[in-house]
Amino acid sequence: MTTARRRVVVEHAGGPEVLRVVTDAAPEPGPGQVRLRVLAAGLARADLLMRAGCYPGRAPRPPFVAGWDATGVVDACGPGVEPSWAGRRALALTLTGGHASHVVVPESGLVAVPDGVDTAAAACLPLNYLTAYEMLHHAARVRPGERVLVHGAAGAVGTALLDVGRLLGAETYGVARPADRRLVQTFGASHVDRSGWDRMRADVVLDPVGGAHVRRSFRALRPGGRLVAYGFLADGASPLGGLARLRLWDALPNGRRAAFYRLSVAARRNPRRLNTATAALVAALAAGRLRPVVAACMPLDAAAEAHRLLAAGTLRGKVLLAP
């Protein structure tokens, strides 16, 4: 019996109005693959850039389905897959394709979600918390007691950075609007106003903005400090110039380091490391040591509105689509 699938298709580059919800037959998993019946999929700013046709990296050509991650129930297993996966909740980093009622993923990319773990909270882990963990643990190599400055601290990655930074024993500072002070403080972090953050000196700065902003972030480092940029939201042109600046700063003999982190690159080069990290995050969530923030959970039919809400930049935490 054929299973029906609904998916949000980016028909061509443009605004949220180019999104269409299409119904067709769900794909069958091949060897080493499983099919997830998606319960929640994350919406990220990278999805917005892909939809607009200005994502600075490898992006699918329209028509395509966006969605970097998916959390759901395994409803079909392909040949060679461990049969015990059937019927279990799991999550996966998909990079694309997550905004659908069903998605096929490799068994090797699955991480089980234990009973009792909230599905929406788990859905925050595969992209945002994994990115935060990778940047803090792998790119910046944060040590307990170090001062970590997080820009965009009320957003999906920002709240994840504060949460993971707390687990790693860092002294965290969140740059956010005054209205977000209490949210920042719930993670044990100090709130820093947007107008005064560059007067402090940090061991690590996480910057998703780019442009002239990233220069200020680099100047905010202590000797021996590390800047990790992971976006170029302020750049109207290609990020190549920004990447060149980071490489130049990293080469300067001043004791400070600079790097750009992109999860999609790490997913291609080190999938096992990412899977291990995701499993550790799931275990921490199951133990009550993480507190993901869900800003909104919206149906597939409201995908265009979800894109608009995320683009407005006023939401706190993660936006989810729930088929």
mmCIF file of C-alpha atoms in Angstrom:
data_model
loop_
_atom_site.group_PDB
_atom_site.id
_atom_site.type_symbol
_atom_site.label_atom_id
_atom_site.label_comp_id
_atom_site.label_asym_id
_atom_site.label_seq_id
_atom_site.Cartn_x
_atom_site.Cartn_y
_atom_site.Cartn_z
ATOM 1 C CA MET A 1 0.000 0.000 0.000
ATOM 2 C CA THR A 2 1.410 3.387 -1.034
ATOM 3 C CA THR A 3 1.913 5.951 1.729
ATOM 4 C CA ALA A 4 0.966 9.541 0.926
ATOM 5 C CA ARG A 5 3.441 12.296 1.666
ATOM 6 C CA ARG A 6 3.034 16.051 2.059
ATOM 7 C CA ARG A 7 6.025 18.327 1.576
ATOM 8 C CA VAL A 8 6.803 22.036 1.339
ATOM 9 C CA VAL A 9 8.366 22.683 -2.063
ATOM 10 C CA VAL A 10 10.453 25.738 -2.967
ATOM 11 C CA GLU A 11 9.286 26.097 -6.553
ATOM 12 C CA HIS A 12 11.757 28.856 -7.470
ATOM 13 C CA ALA A 13 13.872 31.477 -5.736
ATOM 14 C CA GLY A 14 11.893 34.214 -4.060
ATOM 15 C CA GLY A 15 9.947 35.208 -0.963
ATOM 16 C CA PRO A 16 7.752 33.001 1.232
ATOM 17 C CA GLU A 17 5.056 33.101 -1.444
ATOM 18 C CA VAL A 18 7.061 30.647 -3.602
ATOM 19 C CA LEU A 19 6.400 27.835 -1.106
ATOM 20 C CA ARG A 20 3.847 25.211 -2.108
ATOM 21 C CA VAL A 21 2.547 22.233 -0.126
ATOM 22 C CA VAL A 22 2.504 19.243 -2.467
ATOM 23 C CA THR A 23 1.010 15.793 -1.883
ATOM 24 C CA ASP A 24 2.557 12.763 -3.572
ATOM 25 C CA ALA A 25 3.730 9.229 -2.775
ATOM 26 C CA ALA A 26 6.235 8.834 0.039
ATOM 27 C CA PRO A 27 9.558 7.339 -1.108
ATOM 28 C CA GLU A 28 10.484 3.813 -0.096
ATOM 29 C CA PRO A 29 13.782 3.386 1.788
ATOM 30 C CA GLY A 30 16.607 1.693 -0.066
ATOM 31 C CA PRO A 31 19.427 -0.476 1.301
ATOM 32 C CA GLY A 32 20.761 0.928 4.572
ATOM 33 C CA GLN A 33 17.977 3.518 4.748
ATOM 34 C CA VAL A 34 14.898 4.133 6.875
ATOM 35 C CA ARG A 35 11.844 6.297 6.373
ATOM 36 C CA LEU A 36 10.849 8.718 9.124
ATOM 37 C CA ARG A 37 7.255 9.791 9.632
ATOM 38 C CA VAL A 38 8.159 13.319 10.659
ATOM 39 C CA LEU A 39 6.727 14.691 13.897
ATOM 40 C CA ALA A 40 8.747 17.916 13.943
ATOM 41 C CA ALA A 41 11.277 19.540 11.631
ATOM 42 C CA GLY A 42 13.302 22.649 12.312
ATOM 43 C CA LEU A 43 13.170 25.872 10.326
ATOM 44 C CA ALA A 44 16.513 27.696 10.127
ATOM 45 C CA ARG A 45 17.763 30.947 8.648
ATOM 46 C CA ALA A 46 19.735 28.859 6.178
ATOM 47 C CA ASP A 47 16.383 27.580 4.862
ATOM 48 C CA LEU A 48 15.322 31.191 4.265
ATOM 49 C CA LEU A 49 18.545 31.916 2.368
ATOM 50 C CA MET A 50 18.125 28.770 0.241
ATOM 51 C CA ARG A 51 14.548 29.753 -0.564
ATOM 52 C CA ALA A 52 15.674 33.253 -1.577
ATOM 53 C CA GLY A 53 18.446 31.836 -3.781
ATOM 54 C CA CYS A 54 21.267 33.508 -1.854
ATOM 55 C CA TYR A 55 22.645 30.743 0.345
ATOM 56 C CA PRO A 56 26.474 31.069 0.389
ATOM 57 C CA GLY A 57 27.312 27.420 -0.136
ATOM 58 C CA ARG A 58 26.061 24.206 -1.656
ATOM 59 C CA ALA A 59 22.307 24.544 -2.076
ATOM 60 C CA PRO A 60 19.844 22.446 -4.101
ATOM 61 C CA ARG A 61 18.350 23.877 -7.254
ATOM 62 C CA PRO A 62 14.589 24.517 -7.296
ATOM 63 C CA PRO A 63 12.284 22.790 -7.032
ATOM 64 C CA PHE A 64 13.455 21.342 -3.719
ATOM 65 C CA VAL A 65 12.341 20.712 -0.145
ATOM 66 C CA ALA A 66 14.255 22.547 2.585
ATOM 67 C CA GLY A 67 14.711 21.344 6.150
ATOM 68 C CA TRP A 68 18.016 20.644 7.879
ATOM 69 C CA ASP A 69 16.689 18.180 10.419
ATOM 70 C CA ALA A 70 13.801 15.875 11.183
ATOM 71 C CA THR A 71 12.502 14.123 14.291
ATOM 72 C CA GLY A 72 9.922 11.395 13.952
ATOM 73 C CA VAL A 73 9.001 7.725 14.039
ATOM 74 C CA VAL A 74 10.651 5.095 11.817
ATOM 75 C CA ASP A 75 7.772 3.714 9.734
ATOM 76 C CA ALA A 76 9.724 1.706 7.145
ATOM 77 C CA CYS A 77 13.144 0.040 6.998
ATOM 78 C CA GLY A 78 15.119 -0.761 3.870
ATOM 79 C CA PRO A 79 17.157 -3.907 3.239
ATOM 80 C CA GLY A 80 20.012 -4.440 5.669
ATOM 81 C CA VAL A 81 18.635 -2.134 8.358
ATOM 82 C CA GLU A 82 18.394 -3.311 11.959
ATOM 83 C CA PRO A 83 14.694 -4.317 12.278
ATOM 84 C CA SER A 84 14.428 -2.963 15.833
ATOM 85 C CA TRP A 85 14.376 0.587 14.429
ATOM 86 C CA ALA A 86 10.791 0.069 13.233
ATOM 87 C CA GLY A 87 8.336 2.080 15.310
ATOM 88 C CA ARG A 88 11.027 3.895 17.301
ATOM 89 C CA ARG A 89 11.391 7.657 17.618
ATOM 90 C CA ALA A 90 14.588 9.009 16.155
ATOM 91 C CA LEU A 91 16.129 12.191 14.836
ATOM 92 C CA ALA A 92 18.479 12.916 11.963
ATOM 93 C CA LEU A 93 20.416 15.751 10.375
ATOM 94 C CA THR A 94 18.987 15.844 6.844
ATOM 95 C CA LEU A 95 20.504 19.127 5.498
ATOM 96 C CA THR A 96 17.576 19.264 3.041
ATOM 97 C CA GLY A 97 14.232 17.498 2.754
ATOM 98 C CA GLY A 98 13.065 17.751 6.361
ATOM 99 C CA HIS A 99 9.996 19.903 5.673
ATOM 100 C CA ALA A 100 7.798 16.972 4.782
ATOM 101 C CA SER A 101 5.560 14.414 6.423
ATOM 102 C CA HIS A 102 8.004 11.630 5.456
ATOM 103 C CA VAL A 103 11.725 11.662 4.696
ATOM 104 C CA VAL A 104 14.235 8.916 3.880
ATOM 105 C CA VAL A 105 17.551 9.009 5.764
ATOM 106 C CA PRO A 106 20.501 6.614 6.159
ATOM 107 C CA GLU A 107 20.388 4.350 9.187
ATOM 108 C CA SER A 108 23.916 5.528 10.032
ATOM 109 C CA GLY A 109 22.575 9.053 10.577
ATOM 110 C CA LEU A 110 19.839 8.088 13.046
ATOM 111 C CA VAL A 111 19.961 8.869 16.739
ATOM 112 C CA ALA A 112 17.291 7.283 18.938
ATOM 113 C CA VAL A 113 15.048 9.480 21.088
ATOM 114 C CA PRO A 114 14.370 7.780 24.442
ATOM 115 C CA ASP A 115 10.880 7.374 25.849
ATOM 116 C CA GLY A 116 9.831 10.290 27.994
ATOM 117 C CA VAL A 117 11.818 12.889 26.015
ATOM 118 C CA ASP A 118 9.638 15.647 24.575
ATOM 119 C CA THR A 119 9.565 15.494 20.775
ATOM 120 C CA ALA A 120 9.681 19.274 20.297
ATOM 121 C CA ALA A 121 12.659 19.595 22.645
ATOM 122 C CA ALA A 122 14.452 16.760 20.845
ATOM 123 C CA ALA A 123 13.812 18.489 17.513
ATOM 124 C CA CYS A 124 15.989 21.399 18.682
ATOM 125 C CA LEU A 125 19.075 19.187 18.889
ATOM 126 C CA PRO A 126 20.090 17.961 15.388
ATOM 127 C CA LEU A 127 20.888 21.417 13.956
ATOM 128 C CA ASN A 128 20.979 24.156 16.574
ATOM 129 C CA TYR A 129 22.349 22.333 19.609
ATOM 130 C CA LEU A 130 24.729 20.322 17.463
ATOM 131 C CA THR A 131 26.025 23.536 15.883
ATOM 132 C CA ALA A 132 26.443 25.076 19.335
ATOM 133 C CA TYR A 133 28.250 22.025 20.700
ATOM 134 C CA GLU A 134 30.537 21.800 17.678
ATOM 135 C CA MET A 135 31.482 25.473 17.826
ATOM 136 C CA LEU A 136 32.125 25.529 21.561
ATOM 137 C CA HIS A 137 33.709 22.113 21.964
ATOM 138 C CA HIS A 138 35.474 21.552 18.634
ATOM 139 C CA ALA A 139 36.068 24.947 16.955
ATOM 140 C CA ALA A 140 36.670 27.157 20.029
ATOM 141 C CA ARG A 141 37.761 24.418 22.466
ATOM 142 C CA VAL A 142 36.142 26.219 25.376
ATOM 143 C CA ARG A 143 37.540 25.450 28.836
ATOM 144 C CA PRO A 144 35.681 25.713 32.148
ATOM 145 C CA GLY A 145 35.688 29.230 33.526
ATOM 146 C CA GLU A 146 36.408 30.938 30.202
ATOM 147 C CA ARG A 147 34.388 33.999 29.287
ATOM 148 C CA VAL A 148 32.165 33.292 26.267
ATOM 149 C CA LEU A 149 30.255 36.072 24.464
ATOM 150 C CA VAL A 150 27.211 34.952 22.455
ATOM 151 C CA HIS A 151 25.600 37.263 19.898
ATOM 152 C CA GLY A 152 21.935 36.772 19.056
ATOM 153 C CA ALA A 153 21.533 35.078 22.427
ATOM 154 C CA ALA A 154 17.727 34.836 22.274
ATOM 155 C CA GLY A 155 17.635 33.010 18.942
ATOM 156 C CA ALA A 156 17.665 29.290 18.225
ATOM 157 C CA VAL A 157 21.449 28.901 18.052
ATOM 158 C CA GLY A 158 21.997 31.612 20.664
ATOM 159 C CA THR A 159 19.935 29.889 23.351
ATOM 160 C CA ALA A 160 21.622 26.598 22.454
ATOM 161 C CA LEU A 161 25.046 28.216 22.885
ATOM 162 C CA LEU A 162 24.086 29.535 26.314
ATOM 163 C CA ASP A 163 22.714 26.135 27.327
ATOM 164 C CA VAL A 164 25.694 24.115 26.072
ATOM 165 C CA GLY A 165 28.151 26.707 27.375
ATOM 166 C CA ARG A 166 26.618 26.279 30.836
ATOM 167 C CA LEU A 167 27.151 22.498 30.567
ATOM 168 C CA LEU A 168 30.794 23.035 29.618
ATOM 169 C CA GLY A 169 31.354 25.251 32.660
ATOM 170 C CA ALA A 170 31.889 28.469 30.722
ATOM 171 C CA GLU A 171 31.123 31.957 32.030
ATOM 172 C CA THR A 172 28.560 32.967 29.416
ATOM 173 C CA TYR A 173 27.385 36.413 28.324
ATOM 174 C CA GLY A 174 24.400 36.817 26.018
ATOM 175 C CA VAL A 175 24.004 39.833 23.749
ATOM 176 C CA ALA A 176 20.277 40.460 23.310
ATOM 177 C CA ARG A 177 17.534 43.054 23.566
ATOM 178 C CA PRO A 178 16.557 44.317 27.036
ATOM 179 C CA ALA A 179 13.267 42.418 26.641
ATOM 180 C CA ASP A 180 15.263 39.167 26.470
ATOM 181 C CA ARG A 181 17.230 39.743 29.664
ATOM 182 C CA ARG A 182 15.230 37.215 31.696
ATOM 183 C CA LEU A 183 15.523 34.541 28.999
ATOM 184 C CA VAL A 184 19.311 34.950 28.895
ATOM 185 C CA GLN A 185 19.512 34.744 32.674
ATOM 186 C CA THR A 186 17.527 31.474 32.809
ATOM 187 C CA PHE A 187 20.630 29.789 31.374
ATOM 188 C CA GLY A 188 22.841 31.210 34.114
ATOM 189 C CA ALA A 189 24.281 33.744 31.676
ATOM 190 C CA SER A 190 24.799 37.477 32.082
ATOM 191 C CA HIS A 191 22.745 39.716 29.812
ATOM 192 C CA VAL A 192 24.735 42.211 27.723
ATOM 193 C CA ASP A 193 23.038 45.099 25.950
ATOM 194 C CA ARG A 194 23.553 45.369 22.210
ATOM 195 C CA SER A 195 25.095 48.835 22.573
ATOM 196 C CA GLY A 196 27.787 47.932 25.090
ATOM 197 C CA TRP A 197 29.083 44.456 24.345
ATOM 198 C CA ASP A 198 32.300 45.529 22.597
ATOM 199 C CA ARG A 199 33.631 47.122 25.780
ATOM 200 C CA MET A 200 34.165 43.723 27.377
ATOM 201 C CA ARG A 201 36.989 41.288 26.693
ATOM 202 C CA ALA A 202 36.121 37.642 26.101
ATOM 203 C CA ASP A 203 38.026 34.407 25.627
ATOM 204 C CA VAL A 204 35.549 33.273 22.947
ATOM 205 C CA VAL A 205 33.112 35.222 20.774
ATOM 206 C CA LEU A 206 30.432 33.535 18.646
ATOM 207 C CA ASP A 207 29.282 35.817 15.802
ATOM 208 C CA PRO A 208 26.485 35.051 13.285
ATOM 209 C CA VAL A 209 26.330 38.575 11.864
ATOM 210 C CA GLY A 210 29.448 39.190 9.773
ATOM 211 C CA GLY A 211 30.373 42.415 7.988
ATOM 212 C CA ALA A 212 31.727 45.234 10.146
ATOM 213 C CA HIS A 213 30.186 43.498 13.160
ATOM 214 C CA VAL A 214 32.686 40.642 13.034
ATOM 215 C CA ARG A 215 35.570 43.136 13.172
ATOM 216 C CA ARG A 216 34.208 44.440 16.470
ATOM 217 C CA SER A 217 33.881 40.869 17.701
ATOM 218 C CA PHE A 218 37.530 40.200 16.923
ATOM 219 C CA ARG A 219 38.573 43.332 18.822
ATOM 220 C CA ALA A 220 36.543 42.136 21.810
ATOM 221 C CA LEU A 221 38.856 39.141 22.287
ATOM 222 C CA ARG A 222 41.351 38.850 25.084
ATOM 223 C CA PRO A 223 44.930 37.790 24.219
ATOM 224 C CA GLY A 224 44.651 34.126 23.296
ATOM 225 C CA GLY A 225 40.968 34.536 22.489
ATOM 226 C CA ARG A 226 39.067 32.769 19.693
ATOM 227 C CA LEU A 227 36.446 34.182 17.358
ATOM 228 C CA VAL A 228 34.078 31.732 15.660
ATOM 229 C CA ALA A 229 31.877 33.248 12.958
ATOM 230 C CA TYR A 230 29.001 31.161 11.667
ATOM 231 C CA GLY A 231 26.984 33.501 9.483
ATOM 232 C CA PHE A 232 27.085 36.644 7.382
ATOM 233 C CA LEU A 233 23.642 38.078 8.065
ATOM 234 C CA ALA A 234 24.868 41.664 7.665
ATOM 235 C CA ASP A 235 26.712 41.127 4.387
ATOM 236 C CA GLY A 236 24.731 42.075 1.327
ATOM 237 C CA ALA A 237 27.264 40.522 -1.027
ATOM 238 C CA SER A 238 29.176 37.268 -1.230
ATOM 239 C CA PRO A 239 30.747 36.086 2.062
ATOM 240 C CA LEU A 240 34.046 35.357 0.328
ATOM 241 C CA GLY A 241 35.513 38.656 1.488
ATOM 242 C CA GLY A 242 34.494 37.890 5.056
ATOM 243 C CA LEU A 243 36.101 34.463 4.915
ATOM 244 C CA ALA A 244 39.320 36.002 3.590
ATOM 245 C CA ARG A 245 39.382 38.456 6.503
ATOM 246 C CA LEU A 246 38.961 35.663 9.025
ATOM 247 C CA ARG A 247 41.858 33.737 7.492
ATOM 248 C CA LEU A 248 44.029 36.865 7.583
ATOM 249 C CA TRP A 249 43.210 37.586 11.225
ATOM 250 C CA ASP A 250 43.887 33.974 12.133
ATOM 251 C CA ALA A 251 47.362 34.270 10.600
ATOM 252 C CA LEU A 252 48.313 37.446 12.471
ATOM 253 C CA PRO A 253 50.939 36.901 15.205
ATOM 254 C CA ASN A 254 48.834 38.498 17.949
ATOM 255 C CA GLY A 255 47.768 35.360 19.813
ATOM 256 C CA ARG A 256 44.128 35.632 18.794
ATOM 257 C CA ARG A 257 42.432 33.149 16.472
ATOM 258 C CA ALA A 258 39.537 33.430 14.007
ATOM 259 C CA ALA A 259 37.590 30.776 12.130
ATOM 260 C CA PHE A 260 34.346 30.223 10.268
ATOM 261 C CA TYR A 261 32.179 27.241 11.159
ATOM 262 C CA ARG A 262 29.648 25.582 8.855
ATOM 263 C CA LEU A 263 27.814 22.474 10.015
ATOM 264 C CA SER A 264 27.152 21.253 6.477
ATOM 265 C CA VAL A 265 30.911 20.984 5.864
ATOM 266 C CA ALA A 266 31.425 19.059 9.100
ATOM 267 C CA ALA A 267 28.530 16.744 8.187
ATOM 268 C CA ARG A 268 30.297 15.755 4.978
ATOM 269 C CA ARG A 269 33.747 15.385 6.519
ATOM 270 C CA ASN A 270 33.005 13.983 9.986
ATOM 271 C CA PRO A 271 29.538 12.375 10.087
ATOM 272 C CA ARG A 272 30.533 9.931 12.839
ATOM 273 C CA ARG A 273 31.760 12.721 15.098
ATOM 274 C CA LEU A 274 28.504 14.600 14.628
ATOM 275 C CA ASN A 275 26.453 11.472 15.349
ATOM 276 C CA THR A 276 28.401 10.881 18.558
ATOM 277 C CA ALA A 277 27.886 14.493 19.600
ATOM 278 C CA THR A 278 24.156 14.343 18.838
ATOM 279 C CA ALA A 279 23.789 11.152 20.892
ATOM 280 C CA ALA A 280 25.527 12.899 23.807
ATOM 281 C CA LEU A 281 23.138 15.846 23.504
ATOM 282 C CA VAL A 282 20.119 13.519 23.481
ATOM 283 C CA ALA A 283 21.439 11.824 26.623
ATOM 284 C CA ALA A 284 21.896 15.222 28.304
ATOM 285 C CA LEU A 285 18.339 16.202 27.341
ATOM 286 C CA ALA A 286 16.959 12.919 28.669
ATOM 287 C CA ALA A 287 18.786 13.558 31.956
ATOM 288 C CA GLY A 288 17.203 17.018 32.250
ATOM 289 C CA ARG A 289 20.490 18.860 31.764
ATOM 290 C CA LEU A 290 19.396 20.828 28.685
ATOM 291 C CA ARG A 291 16.491 23.267 28.319
ATOM 292 C CA PRO A 292 15.723 23.910 24.627
ATOM 293 C CA VAL A 293 13.475 26.872 23.839
ATOM 294 C CA VAL A 294 10.737 26.380 21.229
ATOM 295 C CA ALA A 295 9.514 29.683 19.789
ATOM 296 C CA ALA A 296 6.710 28.268 17.652
ATOM 297 C CA CYS A 297 5.419 24.970 16.310
ATOM 298 C CA MET A 298 3.411 25.397 13.106
ATOM 299 C CA PRO A 299 1.797 23.047 10.552
ATOM 300 C CA LEU A 300 3.216 22.548 7.062
ATOM 301 C CA ASP A 301 0.373 24.606 5.598
ATOM 302 C CA ALA A 302 1.669 27.592 7.582
ATOM 303 C CA ALA A 303 5.243 27.254 6.300
ATOM 304 C CA ALA A 304 5.153 30.614 4.501
ATOM 305 C CA GLU A 305 4.032 32.366 7.684
ATOM 306 C CA ALA A 306 6.740 30.534 9.627
ATOM 307 C CA HIS A 307 9.332 31.865 7.155
ATOM 308 C CA ARG A 308 8.011 35.402 7.662
ATOM 309 C CA LEU A 309 8.080 35.108 11.450
ATOM 310 C CA LEU A 310 11.645 33.822 11.478
ATOM 311 C CA ALA A 311 12.784 36.525 9.054
ATOM 312 C CA ALA A 312 11.361 39.216 11.350
ATOM 313 C CA GLY A 313 14.036 38.343 13.916
ATOM 314 C CA THR A 314 11.855 38.768 17.000
ATOM 315 C CA LEU A 315 11.265 35.121 17.964
ATOM 316 C CA ARG A 316 12.948 33.493 20.943
ATOM 317 C CA GLY A 317 14.296 30.004 20.327
ATOM 318 C CA LYS A 318 13.553 27.411 17.659
ATOM 319 C CA VAL A 319 10.804 27.440 15.031
ATOM 320 C CA LEU A 320 9.385 23.996 14.200
ATOM 321 C CA LEU A 321 7.141 22.684 11.452
ATOM 322 C CA ALA A 322 4.925 19.819 12.590
ATOM 323 C CA PRO A 323 3.433 17.704 9.794
#
